[in-house]
mmCIF file of C-alpha atoms in Angstrom:
data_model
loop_
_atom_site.group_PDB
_atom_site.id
_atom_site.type_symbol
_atom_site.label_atom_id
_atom_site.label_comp_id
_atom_site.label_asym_id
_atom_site.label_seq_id
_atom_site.Cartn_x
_atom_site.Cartn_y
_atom_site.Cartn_z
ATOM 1 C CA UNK A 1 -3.652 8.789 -11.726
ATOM 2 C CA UNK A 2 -0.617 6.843 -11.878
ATOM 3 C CA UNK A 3 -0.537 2.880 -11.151
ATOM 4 C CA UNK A 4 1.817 2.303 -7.980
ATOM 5 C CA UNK A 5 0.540 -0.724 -6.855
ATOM 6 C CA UNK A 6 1.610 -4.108 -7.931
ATOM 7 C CA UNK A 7 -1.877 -5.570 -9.433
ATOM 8 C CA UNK A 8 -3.317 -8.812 -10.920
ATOM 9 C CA UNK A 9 -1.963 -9.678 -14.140
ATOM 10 C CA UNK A 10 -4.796 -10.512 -16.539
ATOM 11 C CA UNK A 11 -5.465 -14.586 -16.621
ATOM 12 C CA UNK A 12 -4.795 -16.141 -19.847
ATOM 13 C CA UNK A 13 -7.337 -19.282 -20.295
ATOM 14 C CA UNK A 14 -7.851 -18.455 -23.933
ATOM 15 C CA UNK A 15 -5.419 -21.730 -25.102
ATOM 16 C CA UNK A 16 -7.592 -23.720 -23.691
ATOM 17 C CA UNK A 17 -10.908 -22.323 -24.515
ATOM 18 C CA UNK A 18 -10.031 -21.254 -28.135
ATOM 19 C CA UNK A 19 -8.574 -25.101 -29.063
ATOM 20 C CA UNK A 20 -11.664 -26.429 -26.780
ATOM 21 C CA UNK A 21 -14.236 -24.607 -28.950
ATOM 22 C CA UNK A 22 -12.654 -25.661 -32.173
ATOM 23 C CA UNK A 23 -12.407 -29.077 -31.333
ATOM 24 C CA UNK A 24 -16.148 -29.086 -30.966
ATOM 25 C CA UNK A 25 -17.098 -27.672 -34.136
ATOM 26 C CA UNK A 26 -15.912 -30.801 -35.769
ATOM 27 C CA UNK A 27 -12.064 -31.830 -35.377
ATOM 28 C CA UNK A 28 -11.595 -35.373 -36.674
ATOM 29 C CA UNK A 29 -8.328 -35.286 -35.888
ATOM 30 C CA UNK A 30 -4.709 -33.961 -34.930
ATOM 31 C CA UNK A 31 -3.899 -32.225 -31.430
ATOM 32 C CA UNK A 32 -4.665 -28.904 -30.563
ATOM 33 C CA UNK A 33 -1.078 -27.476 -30.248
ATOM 34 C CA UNK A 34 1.491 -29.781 -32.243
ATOM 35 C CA UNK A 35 5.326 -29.422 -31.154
ATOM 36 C CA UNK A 36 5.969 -26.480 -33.259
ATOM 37 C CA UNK A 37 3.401 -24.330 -32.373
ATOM 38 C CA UNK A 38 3.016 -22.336 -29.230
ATOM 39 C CA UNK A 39 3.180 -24.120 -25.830
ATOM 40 C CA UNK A 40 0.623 -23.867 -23.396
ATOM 41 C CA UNK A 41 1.221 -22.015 -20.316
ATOM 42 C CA UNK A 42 0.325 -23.284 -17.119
ATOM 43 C CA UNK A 43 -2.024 -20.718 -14.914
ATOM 44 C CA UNK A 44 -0.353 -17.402 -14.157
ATOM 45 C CA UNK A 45 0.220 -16.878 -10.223
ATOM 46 C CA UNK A 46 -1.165 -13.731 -9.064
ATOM 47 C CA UNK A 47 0.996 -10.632 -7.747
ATOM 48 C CA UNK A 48 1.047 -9.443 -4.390
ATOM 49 C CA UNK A 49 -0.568 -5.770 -3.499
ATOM 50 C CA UNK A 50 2.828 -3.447 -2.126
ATOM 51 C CA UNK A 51 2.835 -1.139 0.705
ATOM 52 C CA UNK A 52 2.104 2.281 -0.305
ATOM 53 C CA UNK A 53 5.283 3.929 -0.584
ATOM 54 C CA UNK A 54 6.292 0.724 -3.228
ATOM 55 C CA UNK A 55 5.942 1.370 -6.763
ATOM 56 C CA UNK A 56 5.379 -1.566 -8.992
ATOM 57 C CA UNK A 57 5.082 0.286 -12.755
ATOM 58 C CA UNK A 58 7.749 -1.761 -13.899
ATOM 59 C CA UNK A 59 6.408 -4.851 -12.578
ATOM 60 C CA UNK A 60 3.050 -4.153 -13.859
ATOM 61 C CA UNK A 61 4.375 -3.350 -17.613
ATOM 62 C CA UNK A 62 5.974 -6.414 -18.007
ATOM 63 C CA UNK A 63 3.215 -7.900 -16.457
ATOM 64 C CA UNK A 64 1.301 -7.227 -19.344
ATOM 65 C CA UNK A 65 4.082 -8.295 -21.931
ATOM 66 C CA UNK A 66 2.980 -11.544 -20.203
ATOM 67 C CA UNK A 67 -0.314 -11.386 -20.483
ATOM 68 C CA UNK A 68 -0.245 -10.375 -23.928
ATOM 69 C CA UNK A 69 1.594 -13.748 -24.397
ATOM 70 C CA UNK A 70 -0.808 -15.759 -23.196
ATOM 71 C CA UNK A 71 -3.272 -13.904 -25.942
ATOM 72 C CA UNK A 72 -1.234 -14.835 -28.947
ATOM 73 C CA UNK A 73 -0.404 -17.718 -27.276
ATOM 74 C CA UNK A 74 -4.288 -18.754 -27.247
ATOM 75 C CA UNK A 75 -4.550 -17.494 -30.821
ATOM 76 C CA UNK A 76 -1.432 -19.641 -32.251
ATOM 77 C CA UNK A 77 -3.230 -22.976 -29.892
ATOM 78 C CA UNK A 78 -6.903 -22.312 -31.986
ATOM 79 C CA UNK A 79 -4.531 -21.753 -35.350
ATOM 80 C CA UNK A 80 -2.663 -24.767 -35.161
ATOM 81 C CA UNK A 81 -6.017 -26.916 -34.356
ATOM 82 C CA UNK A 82 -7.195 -25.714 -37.938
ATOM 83 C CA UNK A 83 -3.928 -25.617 -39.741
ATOM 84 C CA UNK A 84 -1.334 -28.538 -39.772
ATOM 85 C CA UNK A 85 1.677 -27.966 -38.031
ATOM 86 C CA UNK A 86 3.972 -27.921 -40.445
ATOM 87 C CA UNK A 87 5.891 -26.145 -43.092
ATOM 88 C CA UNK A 88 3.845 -26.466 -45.804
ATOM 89 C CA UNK A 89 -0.195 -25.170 -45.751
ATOM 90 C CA UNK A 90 -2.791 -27.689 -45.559
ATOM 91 C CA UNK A 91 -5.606 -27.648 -42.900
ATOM 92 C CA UNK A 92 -6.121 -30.384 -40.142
ATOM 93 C CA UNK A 93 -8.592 -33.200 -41.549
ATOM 94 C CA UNK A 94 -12.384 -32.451 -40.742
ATOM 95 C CA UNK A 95 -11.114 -28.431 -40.276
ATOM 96 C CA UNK A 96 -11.914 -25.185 -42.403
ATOM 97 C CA UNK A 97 -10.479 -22.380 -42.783
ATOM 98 C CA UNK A 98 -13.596 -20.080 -41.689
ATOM 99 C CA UNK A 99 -13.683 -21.170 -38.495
ATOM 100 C CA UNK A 100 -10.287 -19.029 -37.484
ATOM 101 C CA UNK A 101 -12.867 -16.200 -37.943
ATOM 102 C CA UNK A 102 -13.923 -15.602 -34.404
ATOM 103 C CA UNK A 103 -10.371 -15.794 -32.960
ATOM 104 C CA UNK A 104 -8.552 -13.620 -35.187
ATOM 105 C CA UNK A 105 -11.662 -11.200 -35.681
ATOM 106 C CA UNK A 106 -10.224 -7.370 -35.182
ATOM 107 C CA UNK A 107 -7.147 -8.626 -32.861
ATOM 108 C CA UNK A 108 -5.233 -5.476 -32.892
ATOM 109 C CA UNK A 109 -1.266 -6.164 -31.844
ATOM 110 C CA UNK A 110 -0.723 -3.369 -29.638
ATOM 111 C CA UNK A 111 3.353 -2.749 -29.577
ATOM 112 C CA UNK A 112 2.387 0.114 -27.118
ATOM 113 C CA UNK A 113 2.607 -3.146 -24.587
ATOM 114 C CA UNK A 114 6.336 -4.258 -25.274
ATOM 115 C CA UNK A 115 7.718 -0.721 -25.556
ATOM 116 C CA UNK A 116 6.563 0.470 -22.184
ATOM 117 C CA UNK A 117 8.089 -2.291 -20.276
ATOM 118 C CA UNK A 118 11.442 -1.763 -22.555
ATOM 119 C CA UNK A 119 11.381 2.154 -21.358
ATOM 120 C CA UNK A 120 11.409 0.550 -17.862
ATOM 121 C CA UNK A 121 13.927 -1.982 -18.368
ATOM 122 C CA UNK A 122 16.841 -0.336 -17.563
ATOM 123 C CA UNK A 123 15.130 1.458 -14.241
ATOM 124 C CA UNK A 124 14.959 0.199 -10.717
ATOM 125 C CA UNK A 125 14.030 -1.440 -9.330
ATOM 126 C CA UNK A 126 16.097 -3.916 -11.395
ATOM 127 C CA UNK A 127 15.335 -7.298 -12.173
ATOM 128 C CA UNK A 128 18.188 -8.922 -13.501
ATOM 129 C CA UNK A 129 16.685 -12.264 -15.050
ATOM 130 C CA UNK A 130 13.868 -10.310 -15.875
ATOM 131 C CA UNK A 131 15.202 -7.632 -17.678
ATOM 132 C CA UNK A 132 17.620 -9.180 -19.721
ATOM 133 C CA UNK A 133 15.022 -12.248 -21.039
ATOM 134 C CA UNK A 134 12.795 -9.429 -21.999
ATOM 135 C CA UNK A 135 15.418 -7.560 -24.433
ATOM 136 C CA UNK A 136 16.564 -11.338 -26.105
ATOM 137 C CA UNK A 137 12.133 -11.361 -26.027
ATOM 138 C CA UNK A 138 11.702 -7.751 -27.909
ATOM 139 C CA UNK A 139 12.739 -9.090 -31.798
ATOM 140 C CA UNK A 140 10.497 -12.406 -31.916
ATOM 141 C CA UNK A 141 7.711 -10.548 -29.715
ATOM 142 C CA UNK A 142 7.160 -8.052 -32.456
ATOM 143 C CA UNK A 143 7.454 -10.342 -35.034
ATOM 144 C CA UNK A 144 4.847 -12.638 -33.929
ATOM 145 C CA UNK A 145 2.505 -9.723 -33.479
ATOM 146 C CA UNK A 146 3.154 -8.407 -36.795
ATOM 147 C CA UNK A 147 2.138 -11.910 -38.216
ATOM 148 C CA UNK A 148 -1.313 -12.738 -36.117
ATOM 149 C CA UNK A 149 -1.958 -9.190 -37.130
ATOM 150 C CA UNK A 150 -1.664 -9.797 -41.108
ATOM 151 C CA UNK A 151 -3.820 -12.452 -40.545
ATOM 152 C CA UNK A 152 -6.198 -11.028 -38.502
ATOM 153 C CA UNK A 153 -6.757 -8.466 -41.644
ATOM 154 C CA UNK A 154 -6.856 -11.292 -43.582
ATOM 155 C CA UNK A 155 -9.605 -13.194 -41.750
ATOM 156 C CA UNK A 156 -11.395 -10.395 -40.429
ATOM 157 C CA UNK A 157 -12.406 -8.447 -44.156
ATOM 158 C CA UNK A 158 -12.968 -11.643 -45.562
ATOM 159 C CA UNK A 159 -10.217 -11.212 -48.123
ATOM 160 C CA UNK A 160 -9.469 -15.094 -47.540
ATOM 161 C CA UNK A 161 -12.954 -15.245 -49.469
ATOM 162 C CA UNK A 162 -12.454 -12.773 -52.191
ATOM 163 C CA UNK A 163 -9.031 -14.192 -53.459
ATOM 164 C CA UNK A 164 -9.857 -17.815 -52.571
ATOM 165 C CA UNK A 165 -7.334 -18.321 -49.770
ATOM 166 C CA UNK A 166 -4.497 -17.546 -52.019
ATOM 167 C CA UNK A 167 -2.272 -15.456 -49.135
ATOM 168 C CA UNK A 168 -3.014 -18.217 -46.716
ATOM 169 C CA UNK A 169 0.170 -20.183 -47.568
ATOM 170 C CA UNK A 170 1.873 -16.855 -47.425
ATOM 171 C CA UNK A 171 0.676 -15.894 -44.484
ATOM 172 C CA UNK A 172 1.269 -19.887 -42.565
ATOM 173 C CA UNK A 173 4.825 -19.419 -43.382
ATOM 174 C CA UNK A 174 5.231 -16.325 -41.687
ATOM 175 C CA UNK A 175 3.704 -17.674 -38.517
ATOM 176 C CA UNK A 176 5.776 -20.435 -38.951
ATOM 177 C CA UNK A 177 8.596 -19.447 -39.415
ATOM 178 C CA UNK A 178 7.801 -17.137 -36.078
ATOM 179 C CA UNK A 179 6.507 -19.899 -33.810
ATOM 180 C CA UNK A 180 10.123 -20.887 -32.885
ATOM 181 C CA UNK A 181 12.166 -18.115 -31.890
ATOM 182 C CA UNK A 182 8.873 -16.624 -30.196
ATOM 183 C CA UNK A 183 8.636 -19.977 -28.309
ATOM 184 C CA UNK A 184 12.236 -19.624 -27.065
ATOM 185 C CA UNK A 185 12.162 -15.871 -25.806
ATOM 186 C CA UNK A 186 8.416 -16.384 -24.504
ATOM 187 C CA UNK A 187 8.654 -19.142 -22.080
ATOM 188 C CA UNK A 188 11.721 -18.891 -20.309
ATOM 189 C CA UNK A 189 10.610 -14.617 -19.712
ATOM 190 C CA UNK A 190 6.796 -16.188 -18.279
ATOM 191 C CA UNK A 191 8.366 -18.845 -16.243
ATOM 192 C CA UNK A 192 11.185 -16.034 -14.964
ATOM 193 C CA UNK A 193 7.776 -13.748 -14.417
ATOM 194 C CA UNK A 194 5.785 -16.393 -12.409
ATOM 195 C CA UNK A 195 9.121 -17.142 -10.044
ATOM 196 C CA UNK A 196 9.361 -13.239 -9.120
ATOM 197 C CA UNK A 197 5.332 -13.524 -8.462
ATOM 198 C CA UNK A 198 5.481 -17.090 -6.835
ATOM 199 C CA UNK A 199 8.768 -15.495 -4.412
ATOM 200 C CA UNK A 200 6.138 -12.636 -2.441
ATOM 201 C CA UNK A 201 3.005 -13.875 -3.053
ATOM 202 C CA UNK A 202 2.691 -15.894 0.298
ATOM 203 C CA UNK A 203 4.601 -12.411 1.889
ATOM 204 C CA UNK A 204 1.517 -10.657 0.527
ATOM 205 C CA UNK A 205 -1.069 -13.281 2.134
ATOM 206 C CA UNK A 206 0.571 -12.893 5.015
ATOM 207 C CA UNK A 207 0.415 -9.064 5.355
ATOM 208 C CA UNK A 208 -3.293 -9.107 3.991
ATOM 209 C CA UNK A 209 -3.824 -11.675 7.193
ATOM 210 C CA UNK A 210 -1.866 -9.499 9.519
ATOM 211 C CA UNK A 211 -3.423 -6.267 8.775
ATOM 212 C CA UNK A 212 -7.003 -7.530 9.015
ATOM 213 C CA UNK A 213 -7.695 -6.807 5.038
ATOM 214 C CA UNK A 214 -10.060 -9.578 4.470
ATOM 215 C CA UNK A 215 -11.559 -8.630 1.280
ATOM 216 C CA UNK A 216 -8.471 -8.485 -0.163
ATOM 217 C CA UNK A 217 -6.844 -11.548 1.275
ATOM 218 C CA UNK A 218 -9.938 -13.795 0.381
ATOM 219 C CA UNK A 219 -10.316 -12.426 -2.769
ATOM 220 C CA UNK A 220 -7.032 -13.061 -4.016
ATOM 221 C CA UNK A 221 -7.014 -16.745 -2.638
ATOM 222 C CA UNK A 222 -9.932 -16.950 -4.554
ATOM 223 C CA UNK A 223 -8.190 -16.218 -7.682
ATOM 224 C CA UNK A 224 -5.054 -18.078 -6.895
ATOM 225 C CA UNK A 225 -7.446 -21.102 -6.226
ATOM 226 C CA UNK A 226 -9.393 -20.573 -10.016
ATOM 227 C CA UNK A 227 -5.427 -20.352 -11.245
ATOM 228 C CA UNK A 228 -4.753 -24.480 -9.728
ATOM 229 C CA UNK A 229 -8.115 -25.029 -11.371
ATOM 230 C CA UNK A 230 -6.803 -23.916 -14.809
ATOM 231 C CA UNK A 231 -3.839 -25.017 -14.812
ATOM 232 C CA UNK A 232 -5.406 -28.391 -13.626
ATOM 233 C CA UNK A 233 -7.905 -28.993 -16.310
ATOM 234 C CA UNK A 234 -5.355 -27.387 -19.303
ATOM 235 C CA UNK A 235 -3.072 -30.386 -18.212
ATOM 236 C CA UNK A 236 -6.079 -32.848 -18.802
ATOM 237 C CA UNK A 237 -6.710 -31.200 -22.441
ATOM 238 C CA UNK A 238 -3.992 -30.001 -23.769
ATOM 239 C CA UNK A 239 -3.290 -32.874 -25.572
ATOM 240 C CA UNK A 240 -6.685 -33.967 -26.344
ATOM 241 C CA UNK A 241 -8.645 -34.857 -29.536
ATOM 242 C CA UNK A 242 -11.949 -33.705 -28.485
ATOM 243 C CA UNK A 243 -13.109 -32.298 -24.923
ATOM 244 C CA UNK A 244 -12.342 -35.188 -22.514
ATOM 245 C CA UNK A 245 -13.981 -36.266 -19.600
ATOM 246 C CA UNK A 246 -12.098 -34.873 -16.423
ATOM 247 C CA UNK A 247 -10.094 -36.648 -13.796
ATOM 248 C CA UNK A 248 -12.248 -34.443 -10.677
ATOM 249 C CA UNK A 249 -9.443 -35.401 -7.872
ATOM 250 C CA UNK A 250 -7.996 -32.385 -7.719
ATOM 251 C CA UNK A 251 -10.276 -30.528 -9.017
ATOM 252 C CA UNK A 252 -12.753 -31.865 -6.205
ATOM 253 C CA UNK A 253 -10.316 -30.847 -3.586
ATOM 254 C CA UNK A 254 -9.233 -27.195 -4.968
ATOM 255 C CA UNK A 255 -12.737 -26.441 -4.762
ATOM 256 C CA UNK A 256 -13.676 -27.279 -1.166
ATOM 257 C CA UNK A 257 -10.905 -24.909 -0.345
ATOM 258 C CA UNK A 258 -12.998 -22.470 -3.121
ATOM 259 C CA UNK A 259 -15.931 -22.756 -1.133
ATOM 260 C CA UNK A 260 -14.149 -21.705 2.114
ATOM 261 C CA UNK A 261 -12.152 -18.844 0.770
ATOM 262 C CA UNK A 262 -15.420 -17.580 -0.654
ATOM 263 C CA UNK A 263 -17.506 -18.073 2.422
ATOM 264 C CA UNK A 264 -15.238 -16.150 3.984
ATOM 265 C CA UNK A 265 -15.146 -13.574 1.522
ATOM 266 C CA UNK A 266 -18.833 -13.387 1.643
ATOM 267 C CA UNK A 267 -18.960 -12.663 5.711
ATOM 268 C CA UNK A 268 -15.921 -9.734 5.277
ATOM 269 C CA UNK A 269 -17.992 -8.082 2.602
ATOM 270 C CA UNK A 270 -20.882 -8.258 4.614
ATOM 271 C CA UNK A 271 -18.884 -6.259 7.657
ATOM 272 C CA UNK A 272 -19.134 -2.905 7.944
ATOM 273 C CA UNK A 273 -15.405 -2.586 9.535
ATOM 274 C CA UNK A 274 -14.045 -4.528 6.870
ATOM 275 C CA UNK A 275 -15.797 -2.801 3.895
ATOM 276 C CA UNK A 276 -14.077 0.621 5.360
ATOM 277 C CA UNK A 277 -10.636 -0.910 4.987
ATOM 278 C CA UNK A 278 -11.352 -0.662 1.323
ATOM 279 C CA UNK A 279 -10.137 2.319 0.685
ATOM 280 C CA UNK A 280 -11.560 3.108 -2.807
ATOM 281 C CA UNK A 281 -15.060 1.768 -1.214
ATOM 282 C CA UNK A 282 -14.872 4.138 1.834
ATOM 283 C CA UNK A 283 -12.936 7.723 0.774
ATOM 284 C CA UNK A 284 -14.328 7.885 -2.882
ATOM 285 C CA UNK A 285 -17.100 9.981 -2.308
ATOM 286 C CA UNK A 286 -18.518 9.991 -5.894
ATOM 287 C CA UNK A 287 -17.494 6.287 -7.091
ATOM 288 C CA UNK A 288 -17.196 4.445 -4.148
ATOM 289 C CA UNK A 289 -20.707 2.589 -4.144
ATOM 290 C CA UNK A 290 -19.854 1.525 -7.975
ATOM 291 C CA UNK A 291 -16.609 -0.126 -7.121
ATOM 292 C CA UNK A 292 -18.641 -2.040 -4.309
ATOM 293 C CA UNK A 293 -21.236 -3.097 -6.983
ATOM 294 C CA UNK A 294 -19.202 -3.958 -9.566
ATOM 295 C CA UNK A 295 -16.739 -6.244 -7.315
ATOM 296 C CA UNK A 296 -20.202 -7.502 -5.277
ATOM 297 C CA UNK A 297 -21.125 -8.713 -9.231
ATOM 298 C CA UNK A 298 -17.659 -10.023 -9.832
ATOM 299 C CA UNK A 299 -17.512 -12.264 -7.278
ATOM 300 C CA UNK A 300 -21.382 -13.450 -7.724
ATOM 301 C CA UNK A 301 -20.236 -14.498 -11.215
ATOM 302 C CA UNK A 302 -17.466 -16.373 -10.314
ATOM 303 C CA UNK A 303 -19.235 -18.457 -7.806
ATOM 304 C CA UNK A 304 -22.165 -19.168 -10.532
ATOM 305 C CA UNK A 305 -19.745 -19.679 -13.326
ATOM 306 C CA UNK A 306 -17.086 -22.629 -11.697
ATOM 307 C CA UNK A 307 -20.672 -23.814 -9.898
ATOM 308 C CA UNK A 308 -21.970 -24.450 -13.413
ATOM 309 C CA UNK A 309 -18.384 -25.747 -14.741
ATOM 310 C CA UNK A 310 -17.750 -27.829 -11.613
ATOM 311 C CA UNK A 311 -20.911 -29.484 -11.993
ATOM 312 C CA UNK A 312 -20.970 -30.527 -15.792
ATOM 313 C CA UNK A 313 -17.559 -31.815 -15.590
ATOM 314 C CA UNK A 314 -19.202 -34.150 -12.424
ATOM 315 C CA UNK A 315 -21.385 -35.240 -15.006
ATOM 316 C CA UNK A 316 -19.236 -35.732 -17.619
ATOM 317 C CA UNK A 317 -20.960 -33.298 -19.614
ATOM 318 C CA UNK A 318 -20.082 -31.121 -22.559
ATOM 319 C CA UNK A 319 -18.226 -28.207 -19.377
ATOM 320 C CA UNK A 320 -16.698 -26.034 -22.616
ATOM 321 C CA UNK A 321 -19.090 -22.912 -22.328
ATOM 322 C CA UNK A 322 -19.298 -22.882 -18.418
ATOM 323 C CA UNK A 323 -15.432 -23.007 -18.660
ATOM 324 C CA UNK A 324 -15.446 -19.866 -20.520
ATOM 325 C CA UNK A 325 -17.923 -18.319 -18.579
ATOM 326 C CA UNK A 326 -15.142 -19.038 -15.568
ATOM 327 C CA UNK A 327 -12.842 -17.549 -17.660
ATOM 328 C CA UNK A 328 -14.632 -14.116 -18.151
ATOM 329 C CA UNK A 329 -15.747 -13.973 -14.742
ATOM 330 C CA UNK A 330 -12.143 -14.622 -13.085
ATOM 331 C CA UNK A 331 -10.900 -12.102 -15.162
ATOM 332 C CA UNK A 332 -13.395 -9.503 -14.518
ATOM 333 C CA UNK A 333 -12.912 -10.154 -10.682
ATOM 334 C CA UNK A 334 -9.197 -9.610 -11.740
ATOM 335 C CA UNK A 335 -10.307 -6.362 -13.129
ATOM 336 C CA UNK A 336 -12.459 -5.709 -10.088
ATOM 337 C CA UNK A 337 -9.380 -6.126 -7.313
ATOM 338 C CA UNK A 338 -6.925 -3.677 -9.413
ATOM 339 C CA UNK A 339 -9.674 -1.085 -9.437
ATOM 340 C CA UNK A 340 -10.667 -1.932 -5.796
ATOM 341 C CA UNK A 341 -7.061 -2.240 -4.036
ATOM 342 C CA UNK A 342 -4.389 -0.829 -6.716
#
C-alpha cells in the first residue's frame, strides 16, 4: 500500500550515544566531535499527520535523506572520538582502533534513500528551499556514504587486523576530505527540513485536539517532549570529555509535562470511543489487535526507559545505557505511530 500520510521521521540520538559509549571505554582525552568533523544535530521536530486526501511521499522521502543524516552523522561523532581530527591518521590518546567495531559493523549505505527523494524533487508539491538544498546535497551525500561504507568493510571483516591497519590512513583521508562539503550541504537541508516541520506541527496538534484523536495527539506530544529532552542533554555533552553530570532544570521541567501527556495518553487508550478512532486498531480485521499491542508495548517502554534515565541522571549516575534504552524505545514508538496513524 502506498504511504500518503506525512509520518514521524526516525529520531537520530545515535551522536550522542555512539561518542557517549566511547568515551566510557576509556577516552583520556580530546572531544567527541572536533570542528572538522560532523556537527551534531539538535533533536528532529516531528511531522504533522495530513488529512486524507494530502499526500506527503515527497515529504516523507526526504524525510529519510534526513534521517539517514543523522546516522552517518552519529557514525562520523563515534569516528572522530577514536581518530584525531585532522589531516593526518593518528588515533585520540587512550583510543584504539577496535573499538570503531560496533559502530561501523555491517552499516550498509543505502543510495536507494537519496535517489527516491531526487525522483520527487522536481514534483509537487514543491518545496522551493527544500528542493534546491537537496540537489547542491546529492554529490557530498553520496560521497560520504561511499566512504563510511569502505570502512565499514574494512572494520567489519577484520581486514584492519589482517594487514595491520595499513588502509586506515587511506581510508581517514577519504572521510576527511568528505567531512566538509558533507557538513555544508547537510546542515543547512536539516535545518530547512525542521522549519517546514516546525511551520504545521502546532496546525497538526491543533486538528488532533479538535477532532477528538487523543491517541494520536498525546502520543505525538509525547515524542515532541523526548525530542526537548535530547536535544537538551546533547547540548550538555556534546562537548564533553567523559559523560558529565547533568544540569536537571530543564530536564526536570520537560518531564512533568512528560508525565501529563502520558497520563493522558494512558486514560485515551484505555477508552473504548477513543481506541475506535484508530482506524488501523478498529477496521483491520486480521491485524488490528497487533497494532494495539505493539503500540500498548511502545509506549510502556518509553515510560520505563526515560524513568530509568531520568532517575540516574538525578543521581548523578553513570545515565549512558538508560539513555540508549530511551533512544530505542522513542524510536520504536516512532515506528509504532506511522504504522498506527499513517
Amino acid at each position: 500500500m502506498t504511504q500518503t500520510g506525512r509520518r514521524f521521521p526516525l529520531m537520530r540520538l545515535s551522536a550522542l550515544l555512539l561518542t557517549a559509549g566511547l568515551l566510557l571505554s576509556g577516552c583520556t582525552g580530546g572531544t567527541p566531535a572536533a570542528d572538522n568533523s560532523a556537527s551534531p544535530l539538535p533533536a528532529e521536530s516531528v511531522s504533522p499527520t495530513p488529512t486524507e486526501s494530502t499526500d506527503f511521499r515527497k515529504y516523507n522521502a526526504y524525510s529519510d535523506v534526513m534521517s539517514d543524516i543523522y546516522e552517518m552523522d552519529g557514525m562520523l561523532a563515534a569516528y572522530f572520538t577514536v581518530v584525531q581530527d585532522q589531516p593526518e591518521f593518528a588515533l585520540v590518546e587512550g583510543m584504539d582502533y577496535s573499538m570503531l567495531e560496533d559502530v561501523f559493523y555491517n552499516y550498509i549505505p543505502l543510495s536507494i534513500i537519496m535517489n527516491t527523494a531526487l525522483d520527487y524533487s522536481d514534483e509537487e508539491p514543491v518545496y522551493p528551499e527544500q528542493d534546491a538544498l537537496l540537489l547542491e546535497l546529492e554529490q557530498p551525500y553520496s560521497d560520504m556514504c561511499d566512504a563510511l561504507g569502505e570502512l565499514s568493510d574494512y572494520l567489519s571483516f577484520d581486514r584492519y587486523v589482517d594487514d595491520n591497519m595499513a588502509q586506515a590512513a587511506q581510508l581517514h583521508a577519504q572521510i576527511y576530505e568528505a567531512v566538509g562539503p558533507f557538513d555544508q550541504a547537510a546542515w543547512p537541508f536539516v535545518e530547512s527540513m525542521q522549519v517546514l516541520d516546525q511551520e504545521t506541527e502546532q496546525l497538526e496538534l491543533d486538528r488532533l485536539e479538535a477532532e477528538g484523536m487523543n491517541i494520536a495527539l498525546y502520543s505525538r506530544m509525547i515524542t515532541n517532549i523526548c525530542g526537548e529532552m535530547d536535544a537538551d542533554v546533547w547540548a550538555q555533552v556534546e562537548n564533553a570529555e567523559s559523560l558529565p553530570a547533568l544540569d536537571m532544570t530543564n530536564l526536570e521541567s520537560l518531564y512533568t509535562q512528560y508525565q501529563e501527556a502520558y497520563a493522558n495518553l494512558t486514560a485515551a487508550m484505555e477508552d473504548p470511543e477513543q481506541v475506535e478512532k484508530v482506524y488501523s486498531w478498529s477496521s483491520d480485521e486480521y491485524w488490528s489487535d497487533t497494532y494495539r499491542d505493539n503500540f500498548t508495548t511502545a509506549i510502556a517502554d518509553v515510560n520505563t526507559a526515560i524513568t530509568a534515565f531520568m532517575e540516574e541522571a538525578r543521581s548523578q549516575a553513570d545515565y549512558s545505557q538508560s539513555y540508549e534504552q530511551f533512544y530505542t524505545a522513542v524510536s520504536e514508538l516512532i515506528d509504532q505511530y506511522n504504522t498506527s496513524f499513517v
